[in-house]
C-alpha cells in the first residue's frame, strides 16, 4: 500500500510536469501510461550533500550529438527500484549560475550504466534508493523543456509537491461521509449526531480541514 501510494503520487506529478513543459510527442508517449501505471516513473532530483537546494546539482549531462551522456549520483529516489523511467534534474552548463545551467531529462532505467541501490528506512520498508549514472546515453528527444531551463520544470514540481501530500479532497470526502453516518445511525434511540461531544469533534475537524484547504 505504501508503494502503491508513492507510485500514484510521483507519477501524477511527473505527468503534470510533462503536460506543462513537454513536447506533444512526450505527452503522447509518457502521460497516458504514467497515469494508468502501465509505466512507473520516479524523480531523480536530490543528491548527496545538497539537501533541498534543487539548484545545487552536480550530476552532469554532456551533449554528444543526438544524445546526452549522464554521470553522477542521486539519493532518496522514491520507487526507483520499481520504476521504468526517472525524471532527472541534471547540470548541462557548469559555467552558468546555478538556476540557469540545469535541465530535465527523462531517462529509461533499463539504459546501460545505471545502478540502483536500496535504502531501507527506519521502519524496515524499502521505497527509497540511491541511483548512479555512469556514461548513461539519453536521447536529446528526452529533454523536457529547454536545455539549461530545467529550473522552470523544477518550480512546477515544487509548487505542487507539498500541497498534494495533504490530500485535502480525501479529507473532505471522509469527513462528509462520517457526518452522514453519524446522522444515519442511532444510539439509545437518538442519532449519533445529537451527541454534543461528537458534534464538537466534527466541528473541530471541519475547521482543521478548512484551514488545510485555505493554506494549500
Short mmCIF file of C-alpha atoms in Angstrom, two decimals:
data_model
loop_
_atom_site.label_atom_id
_atom_site.label_comp_id
_atom_site.label_asym_id
_atom_site.label_seq_id
_atom_site.Cartn_x
_atom_site.Cartn_y
_atom_site.Cartn_z
CA UNK A 1 0.00 0.00 0.00
CA UNK A 2 2.84 2.39 0.80
CA UNK A 3 4.48 1.63 -2.53
CA UNK A 4 1.22 1.97 -4.44
CA UNK A 5 0.58 5.34 -2.80
CA UNK A 6 4.06 6.54 -3.70
CA UNK A 7 3.64 5.39 -7.30
CA UNK A 8 0.35 7.23 -7.76
CA UNK A 9 1.77 10.33 -6.10
CA UNK A 10 5.03 10.54 -8.08
CA UNK A 11 3.51 9.51 -11.42
CA UNK A 12 0.75 12.09 -11.11
CA UNK A 13 3.24 14.91 -10.55
CA UNK A 14 5.59 13.67 -13.28
CA UNK A 15 2.73 13.53 -15.77
CA UNK A 16 1.67 17.02 -14.71
CA UNK A 17 5.16 18.43 -15.34
CA UNK A 18 5.29 16.78 -18.77
CA UNK A 19 1.87 18.19 -19.63
CA UNK A 20 3.07 21.70 -18.77
CA UNK A 21 6.60 21.60 -20.18
CA UNK A 22 6.85 18.61 -22.52
CA UNK A 23 6.53 18.36 -26.28
CA UNK A 24 3.47 16.91 -27.97
CA UNK A 25 5.39 13.69 -28.61
CA UNK A 26 6.44 13.43 -24.96
CA UNK A 27 2.88 13.99 -23.78
CA UNK A 28 1.59 11.26 -26.07
CA UNK A 29 4.36 8.82 -25.14
CA UNK A 30 4.61 9.28 -21.40
CA UNK A 31 1.45 10.75 -19.87
CA UNK A 32 -1.16 8.00 -20.58
CA UNK A 33 0.99 5.07 -19.31
CA UNK A 34 2.10 7.09 -16.26
CA UNK A 35 -1.47 7.90 -15.24
CA UNK A 36 -2.64 4.31 -15.69
CA UNK A 37 0.53 2.92 -14.00
CA UNK A 38 1.31 0.85 -17.08
CA UNK A 39 4.68 2.58 -16.77
CA UNK A 40 6.15 3.73 -13.47
CA UNK A 41 8.08 6.96 -13.07
CA UNK A 42 10.34 8.32 -10.32
CA UNK A 43 12.15 11.59 -9.65
CA UNK A 44 15.94 11.61 -9.62
CA UNK A 45 16.41 15.04 -8.06
CA UNK A 46 18.08 15.01 -4.64
CA UNK A 47 21.85 14.48 -4.43
CA UNK A 48 24.18 13.67 -1.53
CA UNK A 49 25.19 16.78 0.37
CA UNK A 50 22.75 19.11 -1.40
CA UNK A 51 19.66 18.76 0.79
CA UNK A 52 16.58 20.54 -0.59
CA UNK A 53 18.59 23.00 -2.70
CA UNK A 54 17.31 21.96 -6.13
CA UNK A 55 19.79 24.18 -7.94
CA UNK A 56 22.91 22.61 -6.41
CA UNK A 57 23.10 19.74 -8.91
CA UNK A 58 26.39 18.01 -9.69
CA UNK A 59 25.07 15.14 -11.80
CA UNK A 60 26.16 16.23 -15.27
CA UNK A 61 24.68 15.66 -18.73
CA UNK A 62 27.16 16.28 -21.56
CA UNK A 63 25.70 16.82 -25.03
CA UNK A 64 27.23 14.49 -27.62
CA UNK A 65 25.45 14.82 -30.95
CA UNK A 66 21.95 13.34 -30.71
CA UNK A 67 22.26 12.21 -27.09
CA UNK A 68 23.44 13.28 -23.63
CA UNK A 69 25.99 11.35 -21.58
CA UNK A 70 24.92 11.44 -17.93
CA UNK A 71 27.26 10.90 -14.97
CA UNK A 72 26.58 11.33 -11.26
CA UNK A 73 24.52 10.15 -8.30
CA UNK A 74 21.04 10.72 -6.92
CA UNK A 75 19.76 9.76 -3.47
CA UNK A 76 16.39 9.24 -1.74
CA UNK A 77 14.88 8.38 -5.14
CA UNK A 78 11.43 7.04 -4.27
CA UNK A 79 10.33 3.81 -6.04
CA UNK A 80 13.32 3.82 -8.44
CA UNK A 81 13.59 0.03 -7.96
CA UNK A 82 10.06 -0.34 -9.35
CA UNK A 83 10.24 2.39 -11.99
CA UNK A 84 10.64 2.27 -15.74
CA UNK A 85 11.78 5.90 -16.03
CA UNK A 86 13.27 8.64 -13.91
CA UNK A 87 12.62 12.36 -14.30
CA UNK A 88 16.16 13.61 -13.64
CA UNK A 89 17.42 17.09 -12.82
CA UNK A 90 20.92 17.35 -14.28
CA UNK A 91 23.54 20.03 -14.91
CA UNK A 92 24.09 20.82 -18.57
CA UNK A 93 26.14 24.02 -18.17
CA UNK A 94 28.80 24.20 -15.47
CA UNK A 95 29.62 27.85 -16.22
CA UNK A 96 26.14 29.33 -15.82
CA UNK A 97 24.68 30.40 -12.49
CA UNK A 98 23.04 27.55 -10.60
CA UNK A 99 19.45 28.00 -11.73
CA UNK A 100 20.39 28.68 -15.37
CA UNK A 101 22.58 25.65 -16.05
CA UNK A 102 20.28 22.73 -15.28
CA UNK A 103 17.97 20.64 -17.44
CA UNK A 104 15.33 17.93 -17.00
CA UNK A 105 15.78 14.59 -18.73
CA UNK A 106 13.52 11.56 -18.95
CA UNK A 107 15.84 8.58 -18.52
CA UNK A 108 14.94 4.96 -19.25
CA UNK A 109 16.14 2.93 -16.24
CA UNK A 110 16.94 -0.02 -18.49
CA UNK A 111 19.73 2.00 -20.11
CA UNK A 112 23.23 0.55 -19.56
CA UNK A 113 25.27 2.36 -16.92
CA UNK A 114 22.53 2.77 -14.31
CA UNK A 115 22.89 1.18 -10.87
CA UNK A 116 20.12 1.26 -8.25
CA UNK A 117 20.91 0.52 -4.60
CA UNK A 118 18.21 0.21 -1.92
CA UNK A 119 17.93 2.44 1.14
CA UNK A 120 15.90 0.82 3.93
CA UNK A 121 14.16 3.34 6.17
CA UNK A 122 13.96 3.04 9.95
CA UNK A 123 10.68 1.08 9.75
CA UNK A 124 12.34 -1.54 7.55
CA UNK A 125 10.43 -0.51 4.42
CA UNK A 126 12.14 -0.16 1.07
CA UNK A 127 10.85 2.62 -1.14
CA UNK A 128 13.98 4.83 -1.21
CA UNK A 129 17.09 4.30 -3.32
CA UNK A 130 20.43 5.59 -4.50
CA UNK A 131 20.76 5.84 -8.28
CA UNK A 132 24.15 6.00 -10.01
CA UNK A 133 24.71 7.11 -13.61
CA UNK A 134 27.91 6.06 -15.41
CA UNK A 135 28.11 7.34 -19.01
CA UNK A 136 24.38 6.80 -19.48
CA UNK A 137 23.25 7.70 -23.01
CA UNK A 138 19.96 9.64 -23.14
CA UNK A 139 18.40 10.76 -26.45
CA UNK A 140 18.15 14.52 -26.88
CA UNK A 141 14.44 13.98 -27.58
CA UNK A 142 14.03 13.11 -23.87
CA UNK A 143 14.89 16.66 -22.81
CA UNK A 144 11.81 18.19 -21.15
CA UNK A 145 11.57 21.91 -21.79
CA UNK A 146 14.60 23.85 -22.98
CA UNK A 147 18.21 22.96 -22.31
CA UNK A 148 19.57 24.88 -19.30
CA UNK A 149 16.00 25.93 -18.42
CA UNK A 150 15.18 22.97 -16.21
CA UNK A 151 14.54 25.33 -13.32
CA UNK A 152 11.15 26.04 -14.93
CA UNK A 153 10.27 22.33 -14.62
CA UNK A 154 11.63 22.22 -11.07
CA UNK A 155 9.33 25.04 -9.99
CA UNK A 156 6.34 23.19 -11.47
CA UNK A 157 7.16 20.18 -9.29
CA UNK A 158 7.98 22.26 -6.21
CA UNK A 159 4.77 24.27 -6.46
CA UNK A 160 2.57 21.16 -6.36
CA UNK A 161 4.54 18.52 -4.46
CA UNK A 162 3.86 19.50 -0.83
CA UNK A 163 0.27 20.58 -1.35
CA UNK A 164 -0.66 17.21 -2.84
CA UNK A 165 0.67 15.41 0.22
CA UNK A 166 -2.16 16.90 2.30
CA UNK A 167 -4.91 15.10 0.30
CA UNK A 168 -7.44 17.84 1.06
CA UNK A 169 -10.09 16.33 -1.20
CA UNK A 170 -9.85 12.96 0.52
CA UNK A 171 -10.04 14.61 3.97
CA UNK A 172 -13.16 16.49 2.91
CA UNK A 173 -14.81 13.37 1.48
CA UNK A 174 -14.07 11.28 4.58
CA UNK A 175 -15.37 13.99 6.93
CA UNK A 176 -18.59 14.40 4.95
CA UNK A 177 -19.08 10.63 5.00
CA UNK A 178 -18.51 10.46 8.77
CA UNK A 179 -21.10 13.21 9.29
CA UNK A 180 -23.57 11.31 7.09
CA UNK A 181 -23.06 8.09 9.08
CA UNK A 182 -23.46 9.95 12.39
CA UNK A 183 -26.82 11.26 11.21
CA UNK A 184 -27.94 7.83 9.97
CA UNK A 185 -27.06 5.63 12.95
CA UNK A 186 -28.64 5.86 16.36
CA UNK A 187 -27.76 5.14 19.97
CA UNK A 188 -30.45 4.87 22.65
CA UNK A 189 -33.00 5.91 20.05
CA UNK A 190 -31.20 9.13 19.07
CA UNK A 191 -28.95 9.91 16.10
CA UNK A 192 -25.25 9.82 16.99
CA UNK A 193 -25.01 13.36 15.67
CA UNK A 194 -27.17 14.55 18.57
CA UNK A 195 -24.25 13.88 20.93
CA UNK A 196 -22.66 17.26 21.84
CA UNK A 197 -19.18 15.76 22.14
CA UNK A 198 -19.35 14.19 18.69
CA UNK A 199 -20.70 17.41 17.18
CA UNK A 200 -17.82 19.32 18.77
CA UNK A 201 -15.27 16.82 17.40
CA UNK A 202 -16.74 17.10 13.90
CA UNK A 203 -16.74 20.89 14.12
CA UNK A 204 -13.06 20.86 15.09
CA UNK A 205 -12.21 18.54 12.19
CA UNK A 206 -14.24 20.76 9.88
CA UNK A 207 -12.23 23.81 10.98
CA UNK A 208 -8.91 21.98 10.54
CA UNK A 209 -9.88 20.70 7.09
CA UNK A 210 -10.96 24.19 6.03
CA UNK A 211 -7.68 25.65 7.30
CA UNK A 212 -5.74 23.00 5.39
CA UNK A 213 -7.73 23.78 2.25
CA UNK A 214 -7.00 27.51 2.54
CA UNK A 215 -3.28 27.13 3.21
CA UNK A 216 -2.91 24.69 0.31
#
